[in-house]
Amino acid sequence: MIDVKSLTKSFGSHLVLDHIDQHISPGEKVVVIGPSGSGKSTFLRCLNLLETPTSGSITFNGTEITDPKADINAIRRQMGMVFQHFNLFPNMTIRKNITLAPVLTKLMSQAEADDTATALLRRVNLAEKAEAYPAQLSGGQKQRIAIVRALAMKPKLMLFDEPTSALDPEMVGEVLAVMKELAEEGMTMVVVTHEMGFAREVGTRVLFMDEGHILEENEPQAFFAHPKEARTIEFLSKVL
């Protein structure tokens, strides 16, 4: 589904990503972990060109999205993105937050989008919040709405950038539960997170990043039980 070749990203003289190669297959749940400043979020944001790579290529479903001729807006509609901070429109009801993009992009009529919003809100146990405004919701509820808003576009891929790191600890579980359910249904996911339990339980593959490189990758059981790189072992000794 995603093919990344020799991806580099610099901010001025600061090299953040250094010739990364990565292949993500349909249905995979790839969990990206590593210390702050390792390039995890930049890597994720390059996958839908929220950050423009300095060099290298990214191909999504057979289309090279780093080609200047690519219709990036059309491609982004197939990629749901959930951020650390929920980025809901504060002046719109929850229903309007969810239906706005499908209607504006002509993916659905308003009636279809309303039906979709209702079904998705039921799924995350927030049907009664349809006419509420973001300020009336808890952090965990807002993040579940942010996931629902991305799902309303019927994406082929979901990108999560530290979706629980801004939440109170007791709200983390309700967001991870929605993500686990998505994973079980076969959604292709790339998740940057500090939640090692989620990585172990839901990931099909774990990538460990440090200083702009993917230092180690493996399926979760082997990754956590038998890390090979000294830097991975050091990192895991501090977070597990």
mmCIF file of C-alpha atoms in Angstrom, residues 136-239:
data_model
loop_
_atom_site.group_PDB
_atom_site.id
_atom_site.type_symbol
_atom_site.label_atom_id
_atom_site.label_comp_id
_atom_site.label_asym_id
_atom_site.label_seq_id
_atom_site.Cartn_x
_atom_site.Cartn_y
_atom_site.Cartn_z
ATOM 1 C CA GLN A 136 -18.591 20.217 25.982
ATOM 2 C CA LEU A 137 -16.583 16.996 25.538
ATOM 3 C CA SER A 138 -13.734 15.424 27.509
ATOM 4 C CA GLY A 139 -10.348 14.904 25.867
ATOM 5 C CA GLY A 140 -11.014 11.202 25.338
ATOM 6 C CA GLN A 141 -14.372 11.945 23.744
ATOM 7 C CA LYS A 142 -12.821 14.561 21.444
ATOM 8 C CA GLN A 143 -10.181 12.111 20.282
ATOM 9 C CA ARG A 144 -12.814 9.441 19.572
ATOM 10 C CA ILE A 145 -14.671 12.068 17.512
ATOM 11 C CA ALA A 146 -11.436 12.897 15.663
ATOM 12 C CA ILE A 147 -11.115 9.197 14.743
ATOM 13 C CA VAL A 148 -14.766 9.073 13.645
ATOM 14 C CA ARG A 149 -14.290 12.213 11.544
ATOM 15 C CA ALA A 150 -11.394 10.542 9.716
ATOM 16 C CA LEU A 151 -13.400 7.321 9.237
ATOM 17 C CA ALA A 152 -16.322 9.241 7.706
ATOM 18 C CA MET A 153 -14.186 9.709 4.578
ATOM 19 C CA LYS A 154 -13.966 5.893 4.206
ATOM 20 C CA PRO A 155 -10.136 5.889 4.111
ATOM 21 C CA LYS A 156 -7.978 2.980 2.990
ATOM 22 C CA LEU A 157 -5.295 3.881 5.540
ATOM 23 C CA MET A 158 -5.314 5.501 8.986
ATOM 24 C CA LEU A 159 -2.349 7.505 10.316
ATOM 25 C CA PHE A 160 -2.207 8.193 14.066
ATOM 26 C CA ASP A 161 0.301 10.724 15.436
ATOM 27 C CA GLU A 162 0.597 10.103 19.196
ATOM 28 C CA PRO A 163 -3.208 10.053 19.559
ATOM 29 C CA THR A 164 -3.194 9.483 23.322
ATOM 30 C CA SER A 165 -0.253 11.601 24.510
ATOM 31 C CA ALA A 166 -2.377 14.702 25.241
ATOM 32 C CA LEU A 167 -4.953 12.733 27.252
ATOM 33 C CA ASP A 168 -5.365 12.129 30.967
ATOM 34 C CA PRO A 169 -4.259 8.557 31.742
ATOM 35 C CA GLU A 170 -7.800 7.357 32.479
ATOM 36 C CA MET A 171 -8.996 8.512 29.053
ATOM 37 C CA VAL A 172 -6.269 6.686 27.131
ATOM 38 C CA GLY A 173 -8.030 3.318 27.305
ATOM 39 C CA GLU A 174 -11.227 4.499 25.626
ATOM 40 C CA VAL A 175 -9.282 5.816 22.617
ATOM 41 C CA LEU A 176 -7.060 2.727 22.359
ATOM 42 C CA ALA A 177 -10.196 0.546 22.454
ATOM 43 C CA VAL A 178 -11.535 2.252 19.314
ATOM 44 C CA MET A 179 -8.140 1.838 17.616
ATOM 45 C CA LYS A 180 -8.001 -1.857 18.552
ATOM 46 C CA GLU A 181 -11.446 -2.395 17.082
ATOM 47 C CA LEU A 182 -10.358 -0.732 13.841
ATOM 48 C CA ALA A 183 -7.281 -2.959 13.732
ATOM 49 C CA GLU A 184 -9.386 -6.085 14.245
ATOM 50 C CA GLU A 185 -11.568 -5.068 11.289
ATOM 51 C CA GLY A 186 -8.504 -5.062 9.038
ATOM 52 C CA MET A 187 -7.791 -1.327 8.681
ATOM 53 C CA THR A 188 -4.249 -0.569 7.524
ATOM 54 C CA MET A 189 -2.716 1.621 10.233
ATOM 55 C CA VAL A 190 0.516 3.458 10.940
ATOM 56 C CA VAL A 191 0.642 4.542 14.587
ATOM 57 C CA VAL A 192 3.254 6.733 16.285
ATOM 58 C CA THR A 193 2.805 6.107 19.998
ATOM 59 C CA HIS A 194 4.400 5.760 23.427
ATOM 60 C CA GLU A 195 1.859 3.070 24.383
ATOM 61 C CA MET A 196 4.007 -0.064 24.453
ATOM 62 C CA GLY A 197 1.075 -2.274 25.451
ATOM 63 C CA PHE A 198 -0.776 -1.213 22.293
ATOM 64 C CA ALA A 199 2.342 -1.855 20.179
ATOM 65 C CA ARG A 200 2.683 -5.337 21.654
ATOM 66 C CA GLU A 201 -0.993 -6.255 21.451
ATOM 67 C CA VAL A 202 -2.170 -4.666 18.192
ATOM 68 C CA GLY A 203 0.907 -4.090 16.033
ATOM 69 C CA THR A 204 1.820 -6.511 13.274
ATOM 70 C CA ARG A 205 5.225 -4.828 13.091
ATOM 71 C CA VAL A 206 7.135 -2.441 15.350
ATOM 72 C CA LEU A 207 9.627 0.111 13.995
ATOM 73 C CA PHE A 208 12.146 1.679 16.362
ATOM 74 C CA MET A 209 13.414 5.077 15.216
ATOM 75 C CA ASP A 210 16.353 7.069 16.511
ATOM 76 C CA GLU A 211 18.122 10.088 15.013
ATOM 77 C CA GLY A 212 16.263 9.867 11.714
ATOM 78 C CA HIS A 213 16.877 6.165 11.074
ATOM 79 C CA ILE A 214 14.790 3.024 11.493
ATOM 80 C CA LEU A 215 17.298 1.188 13.684
ATOM 81 C CA GLU A 216 15.284 -1.980 14.188
ATOM 82 C CA GLU A 217 12.007 -3.560 13.134
ATOM 83 C CA ASN A 218 10.326 -6.848 13.907
ATOM 84 C CA GLU A 219 6.998 -8.399 14.780
ATOM 85 C CA PRO A 220 6.036 -7.340 18.327
ATOM 86 C CA GLN A 221 6.756 -10.533 20.245
ATOM 87 C CA ALA A 222 10.295 -10.834 18.932
ATOM 88 C CA PHE A 223 10.881 -7.075 19.069
ATOM 89 C CA PHE A 224 10.076 -6.775 22.777
ATOM 90 C CA ALA A 225 11.467 -10.168 23.855
ATOM 91 C CA HIS A 226 14.716 -10.127 21.865
ATOM 92 C CA PRO A 227 15.728 -6.619 20.753
ATOM 93 C CA LYS A 228 19.023 -6.730 18.872
ATOM 94 C CA GLU A 229 20.366 -3.167 18.751
ATOM 95 C CA ALA A 230 22.035 -1.694 21.842
ATOM 96 C CA ARG A 231 20.053 1.542 21.399
ATOM 97 C CA THR A 232 16.755 -0.383 21.251
ATOM 98 C CA ILE A 233 17.640 -2.316 24.403
ATOM 99 C CA GLU A 234 18.518 0.950 26.186
ATOM 100 C CA PHE A 235 15.251 2.612 25.104
ATOM 101 C CA LEU A 236 13.071 -0.339 26.079
ATOM 102 C CA SER A 237 14.771 -0.593 29.499
ATOM 103 C CA LYS A 238 13.477 2.931 30.228
ATOM 104 C CA VAL A 239 9.909 2.610 28.937
#
